[in-house]
Coordinates of C-alpha atoms and ligand atoms in Angstrom, one line a residue:
X1 CA 0.5 0.3 0.0
X2 CA 1.4 4.1 -0.9
X3 CA 1.1 5.9 1.5
X4 CA -2.4 8.2 0.6
X5 CA -3.8 4.2 0.3
X6 CA -1.9 3.3 4.0
X7 CA -3.5 7.8 5.1
X8 CA -6.9 7.0 4.5
X9 CA -7.4 2.7 6.1
X10 CA -6.4 5.0 9.6
X11 CA -8.5 7.2 9.0
X12 CA -11.4 4.3 8.8
X13 CA -9.9 3.3 12.0
X14 CA -9.8 5.9 13.7
X15 CA -13.4 6.6 11.8
X16 CA -14.7 3.9 12.7
X17 CA -13.3 3.5 16.6
X18 CA -14.9 6.3 17.5
X19 CA -18.0 5.0 16.2
X20 CA -18.0 2.5 18.6
X21 CA -17.0 4.0 21.5
X22 CA -19.6 6.7 21.6
X23 CA -21.5 3.4 21.0
X24 CA -20.2 1.5 24.0
X25 CA -20.0 4.0 27.4
X26 CA -16.1 3.5 27.4
X27 CA -15.3 5.4 31.0
X28 CA -18.6 3.1 32.8
X29 CA -17.1 2.5 36.1
X30 CA -16.7 -1.5 37.7
X31 CA -17.5 -0.6 40.8
X32 CA -17.2 -3.2 43.4
X33 CA -19.5 -1.9 46.6
X34 CA -16.9 -4.3 48.6
X35 CA -14.1 -3.4 48.0
X36 CA -12.6 -1.1 49.2
X37 CA -10.0 0.6 45.9
X38 CA -12.5 -0.1 44.3
X39 CA -14.6 2.9 45.7
X40 CA -11.9 4.6 46.3
X41 CA -10.7 4.9 42.4
X42 CA -14.3 5.8 41.1
X43 CA -14.4 8.6 43.7
X44 CA -11.1 10.1 43.1
X45 CA -12.4 10.4 39.6
X46 CA -15.8 11.2 40.3
X47 CA -13.4 13.6 42.0
X48 CA -12.1 15.3 39.7
X49 CA -14.2 16.0 37.3
X50 CA -16.4 17.5 39.6
X51 CA -13.5 19.8 40.0
X52 CA -13.0 20.6 36.8
X53 CA -15.8 22.7 36.5
X54 CA -14.4 24.9 39.9
X55 CA -11.8 27.4 39.2
X56 CA -11.2 28.6 42.7
X57 CA -7.9 27.6 43.3
X58 CA -6.7 28.4 39.7
X59 CA -4.5 31.5 39.5
X60 CA -7.0 34.8 38.9
X61 CA -9.5 32.7 40.6
X62 CA -11.0 33.0 44.0
X63 CA -11.3 30.3 46.4
X64 CA -14.2 28.7 47.3
X65 CA -16.9 30.6 44.4
X66 CA -18.2 28.2 41.8
X67 CA -18.7 29.3 38.1
X68 CA -22.4 31.4 37.0
X69 CA -24.9 29.8 37.2
X70 CA -24.0 28.3 41.1
X71 CA -25.0 30.1 43.6
X72 CA -22.4 30.8 46.3
X73 CA -23.5 28.0 48.5
X74 CA -23.5 25.5 46.6
X75 CA -19.3 26.5 46.9
X76 CA -19.8 26.4 50.0
X77 CA -21.3 22.6 50.1
X78 CA -18.8 21.5 47.5
X79 CA -16.2 22.2 50.3
X80 CA -17.9 20.3 53.1
X81 CA -17.1 17.5 49.7
X82 CA -14.5 17.9 49.5
X83 CA -13.6 17.8 53.4
X84 CA -15.8 14.0 53.2
X85 CA -14.4 13.1 50.1
X86 CA -10.5 13.4 52.2
X87 CA -12.3 11.8 55.7
X88 CA -13.6 8.5 53.2
X89 CA -10.8 8.1 50.5
X90 CA -7.5 9.2 52.6
X91 CA -6.2 11.3 49.8
X92 CA -4.7 14.6 49.7
X93 CA -5.0 16.5 47.1
X94 CA -7.4 18.4 46.7
X95 CA -7.7 19.4 50.9
X96 CA -5.6 22.8 50.3
X97 CA -7.9 23.8 47.9
X98 CA -10.4 23.1 50.6
X99 CA -8.6 24.9 53.4
X100 CA -8.4 28.5 50.8
X101 CA -11.9 28.2 49.6
X102 CA -13.2 27.9 53.4
X103 CA -10.7 30.4 54.3
X104 CA -11.6 32.8 51.2
X105 CA -15.5 33.1 51.8
X106 CA -14.9 33.5 56.1
X107 CA -15.4 37.3 55.8
X108 CA -14.6 40.4 58.2
X109 CA -16.9 38.7 61.2
X110 CA -15.2 35.1 60.4
X111 CA -18.7 33.8 60.8
X112 CA -20.2 33.0 56.3
X113 CA -20.7 37.0 55.9
X114 CA -17.9 38.1 52.6
X115 CA -18.6 41.6 51.6
X116 CA -19.7 40.3 48.2
X117 CA -22.8 37.2 49.1
X118 CA -24.8 39.5 51.7
X119 CA -26.6 41.9 49.1
X120 CA -28.0 37.9 48.6
X121 CA -27.4 36.9 51.7
X122 CA -29.6 33.5 53.4
X123 CA -29.6 32.2 56.0
X124 CA -29.7 28.7 54.3
X125 CA -26.6 29.4 52.0
X126 CA -24.6 30.7 55.3
X127 CA -25.3 27.2 56.8
X128 CA -23.6 25.0 53.7
X129 CA -20.9 27.0 55.3
X130 CA -21.3 26.7 58.7
X131 CA -21.2 23.1 58.0
X132 CA -18.8 22.4 55.7
X133 CA -16.7 23.4 58.7
X134 CA -18.2 21.6 61.3
X135 CA -17.1 18.3 59.3
X136 CA -13.8 19.6 59.1
X137 CA -13.9 19.5 63.0
X138 CA -16.3 16.9 63.4
X139 CA -13.3 14.8 61.1
X140 CA -10.1 16.6 62.2
X141 CA -10.0 18.4 58.6
X142 CA -6.2 19.0 58.9
X143 CA -6.4 22.7 61.4
X144 CA -5.7 25.5 59.8
X145 CA -2.1 27.8 60.6
X146 CA -2.1 29.5 64.1
X147 CA -4.1 33.0 63.6
X148 CA -6.6 31.8 60.7
X149 CA -9.8 31.0 62.3
X150 CA -10.1 27.3 63.1
X151 CA -13.2 25.4 62.2
X152 CA -14.9 24.9 65.5
X153 CA -14.9 29.0 65.8
X154 CA -16.5 29.6 63.3
X155 CA -19.2 27.3 63.3
X156 CA -20.3 28.4 66.6
X157 CA -19.7 31.6 64.0
X158 CA -21.9 30.8 61.6
X159 CA -25.0 29.2 65.1
X160 CA -24.8 32.3 67.1
X161 CA -25.5 34.6 64.3
X162 CA -28.2 32.7 63.3
X163 CA -29.0 31.8 66.7
X164 CA -29.5 35.9 67.1
X165 CA -32.3 36.3 63.7
X166 CA -34.5 33.8 65.0
X167 CA -37.9 35.6 64.9
X168 CA -40.1 35.4 66.9
X169 CA -42.8 38.5 65.6
X170 CA -44.1 35.9 62.5
X171 CA -45.5 32.2 63.0
X172 CA -44.3 32.5 67.2
X173 CA -40.6 31.5 65.5
X174 CA -37.7 30.2 63.2
X175 CA -35.9 32.3 61.2
X176 CA -35.8 33.6 57.8
X177 CA -35.5 32.0 55.0
X178 CA -33.2 35.6 53.7
X179 CA -31.1 37.6 56.6
X180 CA -32.4 41.2 54.9
X181 CA -35.5 42.9 55.1
X182 CA -34.9 43.9 51.3
X183 CA -34.9 40.3 49.6
X184 CA -38.3 38.9 49.0
X185 CA -37.1 35.7 50.8
X186 CA -36.7 38.4 53.6
X187 CA -41.5 37.7 54.0
X188 CA -40.9 33.7 53.9
X189 CA -39.5 30.8 56.2
X190 CA -38.0 27.8 55.0
X191 CA -37.2 24.3 56.4
X192 CA -33.6 24.9 55.0
X193 CA -33.0 27.9 57.1
X194 CA -35.1 25.9 60.0
X195 CA -33.1 22.6 58.7
X196 CA -28.9 24.1 58.3
X197 CA -29.6 25.4 62.0
X198 CA -31.3 23.0 63.4
X199 CA -28.7 20.6 62.0
X200 CA -25.3 22.4 63.1
X201 CA -27.4 23.8 66.8
X202 CA -27.9 19.5 67.4
X203 CA -23.5 18.7 66.2
X204 CA -22.6 21.9 68.0
X205 CA -24.0 19.7 71.0
X206 CA -22.4 17.3 70.9
X207 CA -18.8 18.2 69.8
X208 CA -19.2 20.9 71.7
X209 CA -20.8 19.1 74.9
X210 CA -22.8 22.9 75.6
X211 CA -26.3 22.0 76.4
X212 CA -27.2 26.3 75.1
X213 CA -27.0 24.7 71.5
X214 CA -29.4 21.0 72.3
X215 CA -31.9 23.5 73.5
X216 CA -31.4 25.3 70.1
X217 CA -32.3 21.9 68.1
X218 CA -35.1 21.4 70.7
X219 CA -36.5 24.6 69.5
X220 CA -36.0 25.1 65.9
X221 CA -37.8 20.7 66.0
X222 CA -40.7 22.2 68.2
X223 CA -40.9 25.4 65.6
X224 CA -41.1 23.1 62.5
X225 CA -43.4 20.8 64.2
X226 CA -45.9 23.9 65.9
X227 CA -46.2 25.6 62.0
X228 CA -46.2 22.8 59.9
X229 CA -43.1 21.8 58.2
X230 CA -43.2 18.9 59.1
X231 CA -45.9 16.4 59.4
X232 CA -45.3 14.8 63.0
X233 CA -46.8 11.7 61.6
X234 CA -45.6 11.1 58.0
X235 CA -42.1 12.9 59.2
X236 CA -42.6 14.5 55.9
X237 CA -40.3 17.6 55.8
X238 CA -43.1 20.8 53.5
X239 CA -40.9 23.7 52.0
X240 CA -41.8 27.0 54.0
X241 CA -44.5 28.8 54.5
X242 CA -45.1 32.4 53.9
X243 CA -44.8 35.0 57.4
X244 CA -47.8 36.7 55.3
X245 CA -50.1 34.0 56.4
X246 CA -48.0 31.6 57.9
X247 CA -50.8 29.1 57.1
X248 CA -49.9 29.1 53.8
X249 CA -47.2 26.2 53.2
X250 CA -45.4 25.4 50.2
X251 CA -45.6 21.5 50.3
X252 CA -42.6 20.8 47.7
X253 CA -39.9 18.2 49.5
X254 CA -36.9 18.2 48.9
X255 CA -33.9 15.3 50.2
X256 CA -32.3 18.0 51.8
X257 CA -34.7 19.0 54.7
X258 CA -35.1 15.5 54.9
X259 CA -31.1 15.2 55.1
X260 CA -30.2 18.2 57.4
X261 CA -33.2 17.0 60.0
X262 CA -31.9 13.6 59.9
X263 CA -28.2 13.8 61.0
X264 CA -29.5 16.9 63.9
X265 CA -31.6 14.7 64.7
X266 CA -29.1 11.6 65.0
X267 CA -26.2 13.4 66.3
X268 CA -29.9 15.0 69.7
X269 CA -30.2 11.0 69.7
X270 CA -26.4 10.3 70.4
X271 CA -26.0 13.9 72.5
X272 CA -28.8 13.0 74.9
X273 CA -27.7 12.0 78.7
X274 CA -31.4 11.3 79.7
X275 CA -32.9 7.8 78.8
X276 CA -36.5 9.3 77.7
X277 CA -35.7 12.3 76.7
X278 CA -33.0 9.8 74.5
X279 CA -36.1 7.6 73.1
X280 CA -38.2 10.8 71.6
X281 CA -35.0 11.1 69.1
X282 CA -34.8 8.3 68.8
X283 CA -38.2 7.5 67.4
X284 CA -37.2 11.1 65.2
X285 CA -34.8 9.3 63.7
X286 CA -37.1 6.3 62.3
X287 CA -39.4 8.9 61.6
X288 CA -37.6 10.6 59.5
X289 CA -35.7 7.6 58.5
X290 CA -39.5 7.2 57.0
X291 CA -39.9 9.9 55.2
X292 CA -37.1 9.1 53.3
X293 CA -39.1 6.5 50.9
X294 CA -40.0 8.7 49.6
X295 CA -37.2 9.8 46.9
X296 CA -36.0 6.5 47.0
X297 CA -38.1 4.5 43.9
X298 CA -36.3 2.5 40.7
X299 CA -37.7 -1.4 40.2
X300 CA -37.2 -1.4 44.0
X301 CA -38.0 1.7 45.2
X302 CA -34.1 1.7 46.3
X303 CA -32.9 4.2 44.7
X304 CA -32.7 7.5 45.8
X305 CA -34.9 10.6 43.3
X306 CA -35.3 14.0 44.2
X307 CA -38.9 13.1 43.2
X308 CA -40.8 17.0 43.2
X309 CA -38.3 17.6 39.9
X310 CA -37.1 14.3 38.9
X311 CA -39.4 12.6 37.2
X312 CA -40.5 15.4 35.3
X313 CA -36.7 16.9 34.4
X314 CA -37.2 20.5 35.7
X315 CA -34.6 19.6 38.2
X316 CA -32.6 23.3 38.6
X317 CA -29.0 23.7 39.4
X318 CA -29.7 24.2 43.4
X319 CA -31.6 21.2 43.0
X320 CA -29.0 19.0 41.2
X321 CA -26.8 18.1 44.0
X322 CA -29.6 18.0 45.9
X323 CA -29.3 14.4 46.7
X324 CA -25.4 15.1 47.2
X325 CA -26.2 15.7 51.1
X326 CA -29.4 13.8 51.7
X327 CA -26.5 10.8 50.6
X328 CA -24.2 13.4 52.2
X329 CA -25.6 13.1 55.8
X330 CA -27.6 9.6 55.9
X331 CA -24.4 8.0 56.3
X332 CA -23.3 10.0 58.7
X333 CA -26.2 9.3 60.9
X334 CA -25.8 5.5 61.0
X335 CA -22.5 7.2 63.2
X336 CA -24.4 8.6 65.5
X337 CA -27.7 6.6 65.5
X338 CA -26.2 2.8 65.2
X339 CA -29.3 0.8 64.8
X340 CA -29.6 2.5 61.3
X341 CA -27.4 1.2 60.0
X342 CA -29.5 -1.4 58.7
X343 CA -31.8 0.4 57.2
X344 CA -29.8 3.2 55.9
X345 CA -27.5 1.4 53.7
X346 CA -28.7 -1.3 51.6
X347 CA -30.4 2.1 50.2
X348 CA -27.0 4.1 50.0
X349 CA -25.3 0.5 48.7
X350 CA -28.4 0.7 46.1
X351 CA -28.5 4.1 44.6
X352 CA -24.3 4.4 44.2
X353 CA -24.5 1.1 42.3
X354 CA -26.9 2.9 40.2
X355 CA -26.0 6.7 40.0
X356 CA -21.8 5.2 38.6
X357 CA -23.7 3.2 35.9
X358 CA -25.1 6.5 35.5
X359 CA -22.0 7.7 34.6
X360 CA -21.1 7.4 31.5
X361 CA -21.4 11.1 29.8
X362 CA -19.5 13.5 28.7
X363 CA -16.2 13.3 26.0
X364 CA -13.9 10.8 28.1
X365 CA -17.1 8.6 28.8
X366 CA -17.9 9.0 32.8
X367 CA -19.3 12.3 33.8
X368 CA -22.8 11.5 35.7
X369 CA -26.1 12.7 34.5
X370 CA -28.7 13.3 37.1
X371 CA -30.7 10.5 37.2
X372 CA -30.0 7.1 38.4
X373 CA -33.2 5.2 38.4
X374 CA -32.6 4.9 35.3
X375 CA -28.9 3.6 35.2
X376 CA -28.2 5.3 32.5
X377 CA -26.9 8.1 31.4
X378 CA -29.9 11.3 31.1
X379 CA -27.4 13.9 29.2
X380 CA -27.6 16.2 32.3
X381 CA -24.3 17.5 34.0
X382 CA -23.0 19.9 36.7
X383 CA -21.3 20.6 40.4
X384 CA -24.4 18.3 41.5
X385 CA -24.4 15.3 39.2
X386 CA -20.8 14.8 40.9
X387 CA -21.1 15.9 44.0
X388 CA -23.8 13.1 44.6
X389 CA -22.7 10.3 42.7
X390 CA -18.9 11.3 44.9
X391 CA -20.7 11.5 47.7
X392 CA -23.4 8.4 47.2
X393 CA -19.7 6.2 46.6
X394 CA -18.4 7.7 49.5
X395 CA -21.1 6.9 51.7
X396 CA -20.4 2.9 50.6
X397 CA -17.0 3.1 53.4
X398 CA -18.7 4.4 56.1
X399 CA -18.8 1.5 58.4
X400 CA -15.3 1.2 57.9
X401 CA -14.1 4.7 59.1
X402 CA -13.3 6.2 63.0
X403 CA -16.5 8.3 64.4
X404 CA -16.5 12.1 64.2
X405 CA -14.5 13.4 66.8
X406 CA -15.1 16.1 70.1
X407 CA -13.9 17.6 72.7
X408 CA -12.2 15.1 74.4
X409 CA -12.4 12.9 71.4
X410 CA -9.8 13.3 69.9
X411 CA -11.8 16.7 67.8
X412 CA -8.4 19.2 67.6
X413 CA -10.4 21.8 65.9
X414 CA -10.2 25.2 68.7
X415 CA -13.8 27.1 69.0
X416 CA -14.8 30.6 70.4
X417 CA -18.1 30.4 71.6
X418 CA -18.1 33.9 71.9
X419 CA -17.2 33.9 68.3
X420 CA -19.9 36.0 65.3
X421 CA -21.5 37.4 68.3
X422 CA -21.1 41.1 69.4
X423 CA -23.6 43.5 67.1
X424 CA -25.4 41.1 65.2
X425 CA -23.7 40.7 61.6
X426 CA -27.3 40.9 59.9
X427 CA -28.2 44.6 61.3
X428 CA -23.9 45.5 61.2
X429 CA -25.0 44.9 57.2
X430 CA -28.4 46.3 56.4
X431 CA -27.0 49.5 58.5
X432 CA -24.3 49.1 55.3
X433 CA -25.9 48.3 52.4
X434 CA -29.1 50.6 52.8
X435 CA -33.0 49.4 51.4
X436 CA -32.5 48.5 47.6
X437 CA -34.6 50.3 45.3
X438 CA -37.8 51.1 44.5
X439 CA -36.8 50.7 40.7
X440 CA -34.4 47.4 41.3
X441 CA -37.3 45.8 42.6
X442 CA -39.9 46.8 39.7
X443 CA -36.9 45.0 37.2
X444 CA -37.2 42.5 39.2
X445 CA -41.2 42.0 40.0
X446 CA -41.6 41.9 35.7
X447 CA -38.3 39.4 34.8
X448 CA -40.4 37.5 37.1
X449 CA -43.2 37.5 35.7
X450 CA -41.5 36.9 32.2
X451 CA -39.6 33.5 34.1
X452 CA -43.0 32.4 34.7
X453 CA -44.0 32.7 31.4
X454 CA -41.2 30.6 30.1
X455 CA -41.7 27.7 32.6
X456 CA -45.3 27.7 31.7
X457 CA -44.1 27.6 27.7
X458 CA -41.5 25.1 28.9
X459 CA -43.9 22.7 30.4
X460 CA -46.2 23.0 27.7
X461 CA -43.3 21.7 25.8
X462 CA -42.8 19.2 27.8
X463 CA -45.5 17.8 28.3
X464 CA -46.3 16.4 24.5
X465 CA -43.3 15.9 24.5
X466 CA -42.9 13.3 26.7
X467 CA -46.9 12.6 25.2
X468 CA -47.7 12.0 28.6
X469 CA -51.3 12.9 30.1
X470 CA -51.9 15.7 32.4
X471 CA -53.7 14.0 34.5
X472 CA -50.7 10.7 35.2
X473 CA -48.1 13.2 35.6
X474 CA -49.9 15.5 38.2
X475 CA -50.3 11.3 40.2
X476 CA -46.8 11.9 40.4
X477 CA -46.4 14.7 41.9
X478 CA -49.5 15.0 43.5
X479 CA -47.6 12.3 46.1
X480 CA -44.6 14.9 46.8
X481 CA -47.1 17.7 46.8
X482 CA -50.3 16.8 49.1
X483 CA -51.5 20.6 48.8
X484 CA -51.8 20.2 45.5
X485 CA -54.1 23.7 45.1
X486 CA -51.2 25.6 46.7
X487 CA -49.4 28.2 45.1
X488 CA -46.1 30.4 46.2
X489 CA -44.8 33.6 45.1
X490 CA -40.9 33.5 44.3
X491 CA -39.5 34.6 47.6
X492 CA -35.9 35.3 45.5
X493 CA -37.5 37.7 42.5
X494 CA -35.8 41.2 44.4
X495 CA -32.4 39.9 44.1
X496 CA -30.2 41.9 42.8
X497 CA -28.7 39.3 41.5
X498 CA -32.3 37.9 39.6
X499 CA -30.9 39.7 36.3
X500 CA -28.0 37.0 35.9
X501 CA -31.0 33.9 35.7
X502 CA -34.4 33.1 35.9
X503 CA -35.4 34.2 39.3
X504 CA -37.4 30.4 39.2
X505 CA -34.9 29.5 39.6
X506 CA -33.1 30.5 42.8
X507 CA -36.5 29.2 44.6
X508 CA -35.5 26.5 45.9
X509 CA -39.0 25.1 46.6
X510 CA -39.7 26.1 42.8
X511 CA -41.9 23.0 41.7
X512 CA -43.8 22.7 38.2
X513 CA -47.2 23.1 39.1
X514 CA -46.6 26.2 40.0
X515 CA -48.4 29.1 37.8
Ligands
NAG601 C1 -13.6 -2.5 55.9 O1 -12.6 -2.9 56.5 C2 -12.9 -4.7 56.6 C3 -11.8 -4.7 56.8 O2 -10.5 -4.4 57.0 C4 -12.4 -4.6 55.0 O3 -11.8 -6.6 54.6 C5 -13.3 -4.9 53.8 O4 -12.6 -4.2 52.5 C6 -13.3 -3.0 54.8 N1 -14.4 -2.8 53.5 C7 -14.5 -2.2 52.8 C8 -16.5 -1.6 51.9 O5 -14.2 -0.8 52.6
NAG602 C1 -15.2 39.2 46.2 O1 -14.7 40.5 45.0 C2 -13.7 41.2 44.4 C3 -14.1 41.1 42.6 O2 -13.9 39.6 42.4 C4 -12.9 39.3 44.4 O3 -10.7 39.8 44.4 C5 -12.7 38.6 45.8 O4 -11.6 38.1 46.0 C6 -13.6 38.8 46.9 N1 -13.2 38.3 47.8 C7 -14.2 37.3 48.2 C8 -14.3 36.9 50.4 O5 -15.5 36.3 47.3
NAG603 C1 -22.4 27.3 75.2 O1 -23.1 28.0 74.3 C2 -23.7 29.0 74.6 C3 -24.2 30.0 73.3 O2 -23.2 29.6 71.8 C4 -22.1 30.0 75.4 O3 -23.2 31.6 75.4 C5 -21.5 29.9 76.5 O4 -20.8 31.1 77.2 C6 -20.9 28.6 75.5 N1 -20.9 28.2 77.4 C7 -19.7 27.9 77.9 C8 -19.1 27.0 79.2 O5 -18.5 27.7 76.8
NAG604 C1 -54.0 32.1 55.0 O1 -54.5 30.8 53.8 C2 -54.7 30.1 54.3 C3 -54.9 29.0 53.4 O2 -54.0 28.8 51.7 C4 -56.1 30.8 53.7 O3 -57.0 29.2 53.9 C5 -56.6 31.7 54.3 O4 -57.6 31.7 53.9 C6 -56.2 32.8 54.0 N1 -55.3 34.0 55.9 C7 -55.8 34.9 55.4 C8 -56.0 35.8 56.1 O5 -55.2 35.3 53.7
NAG605 C1 -41.5 4.0 61.1 O1 -42.3 2.5 60.0 C2 -42.7 1.8 60.8 C3 -43.4 0.9 59.6 O2 -43.6 1.2 58.9 C4 -43.5 1.7 61.5 O3 -43.7 0.3 62.5 C5 -43.2 3.2 61.9 O4 -43.9 2.5 63.8 C6 -42.3 3.6 62.0 N1 -41.9 5.6 63.0 C7 -41.8 6.6 63.2 C8 -41.6 6.7 64.4 O5 -43.4 6.3 62.6
NAG606 C1 -23.7 7.8 70.0 O1 -21.6 8.1 69.4 C2 -20.8 6.7 68.9 C3 -20.0 7.1 67.5 O2 -20.3 6.7 67.0 C4 -21.5 5.5 69.3 O3 -20.1 4.9 68.9 C5 -21.6 4.9 70.2 O4 -22.2 4.0 69.9 C6 -23.2 6.3 69.6 N1 -24.7 5.8 71.2 C7 -25.2 5.6 70.7 C8 -26.3 5.5 72.0 O5 -26.2 5.3 70.0

């Protein structure tokens, strides 16, 4: 053959390989759930792909910040995932990135209220950073150098600023979603803000032994029950209530709410010395576990799914990451409430296997999709998808990991019970920033209307496209959202940064039935 023919044959061969490559999932993970080496290997690749979305550790990047369209809070969630990654694998590859990100975002008061974010910061946003540093203290993640803020003190600072915001003027208590009055979400009390606060308070109680934190955790739990956000029979947790009418409840259920309360209840169970009180928390842990059934689907009902948005393909960027936290917190709960292992591990293992099977996307053939129930890549990629798959795979190692540390039980992180205290950060920042202009508000409402229209059109398209009749998907949703008559306005609409994204993406409680 002359060189021309050779070249042609070579090209044909390459084309054949490319076609075969696109048919076969070359990068498909071969996950062995009983092999530490296999789990660590898979998690390592998933972490690598997750961190490909992050440039905060690159020259010119801002540590702790993910690029658009990811919000600030998800950077905190990502740092928490890196702390978990190290705890489970012992691989320190991302430790510097995590330490740098966690320390860069602390803000001048060392309480995760950095001036770049405070204009639009919610209690839940701050809470995710607080829970990340709490994990760092519990897992004995390498302590920052002397002179830098310490993990435990940072978690206490977040707790202290939030306890100061507890608001009894409306709905008998609770935290508002947004910290500042100029954001519409200020008029909304959502479960994830209470969940982050409860989770942090319970874990601080267990870590420090300080009963004040336990009292706050109980107060937050009691308010969830009295407000109707946590159903005492089913332990289902609904999205939130409107402060203008506290019986106007937004009924959507999200997996991260279940997870945040589950781990907090497990911490309270473990912390509580009195036998009768401990039984109360044990029952709550069991009840919350029962409630998580909403978030497991697939043929055997054991694969994690974001039930309110996955089946209809309408999870927004935030919601695409929620399973990461349910997986993270279910696994962690087995340490403090050891009897839950028998129920939790089969669910996490089945979900990990399904998640790994859904990671065959992208050029390398191993990017993760959103839906695990189909055990196949569904084309939705992102930070949340990588984080969720990685966390659920790592969770399969939890039996072999040491229990979280505490003061007097191996803990090394230095605390400061007064951190973040003094003048309430919210009031201080409010004075500094001043109220938002009326023009800004009007613009935000116009954006909302536009986005609502887009969503409606998108919804119609999906229904037509899937050829699925309306009654069928409304019935499926009704299983998750029982109070089908509820309507809501978008709590995030007046946020100044809404111009960058459809406002509805910011509304964690948004669901396709909103019209
Ligand atoms: C857990 O540890 C045991 C004993 O060292 C080992 O045999 C087993 O493979 C480990 N399992 C996992 C999932 O890491
Ligand atoms: C705030 O934004 C500026 C400009 O983008 C950036 O240089 C700085 O690092 C940011 N600070 C934080 C804490 O993210
Ligand atoms: C316990 O926590 C409370 C609330 O943060 C704090 O005011 C108090 O100083 C703490 N007590 C001790 C002994 O650390
Ligand atoms: C409050 O909301 C509930 C439930 O949506 C409704 O039945 C009731 O009429 C509302 N009350 C007021 C004063 O608007
Ligand atoms: C959880 O579900 C089991 C089985 O249905 C039931 O027996 C138990 O009472 C439930 N626990 C709580 C606290 O609701
Ligand atoms: C509390 O947690 C520790 C550490 O994981 C565990 O060893 C202990 O059994 C738990 N306590 C109870 C009462 O279950």
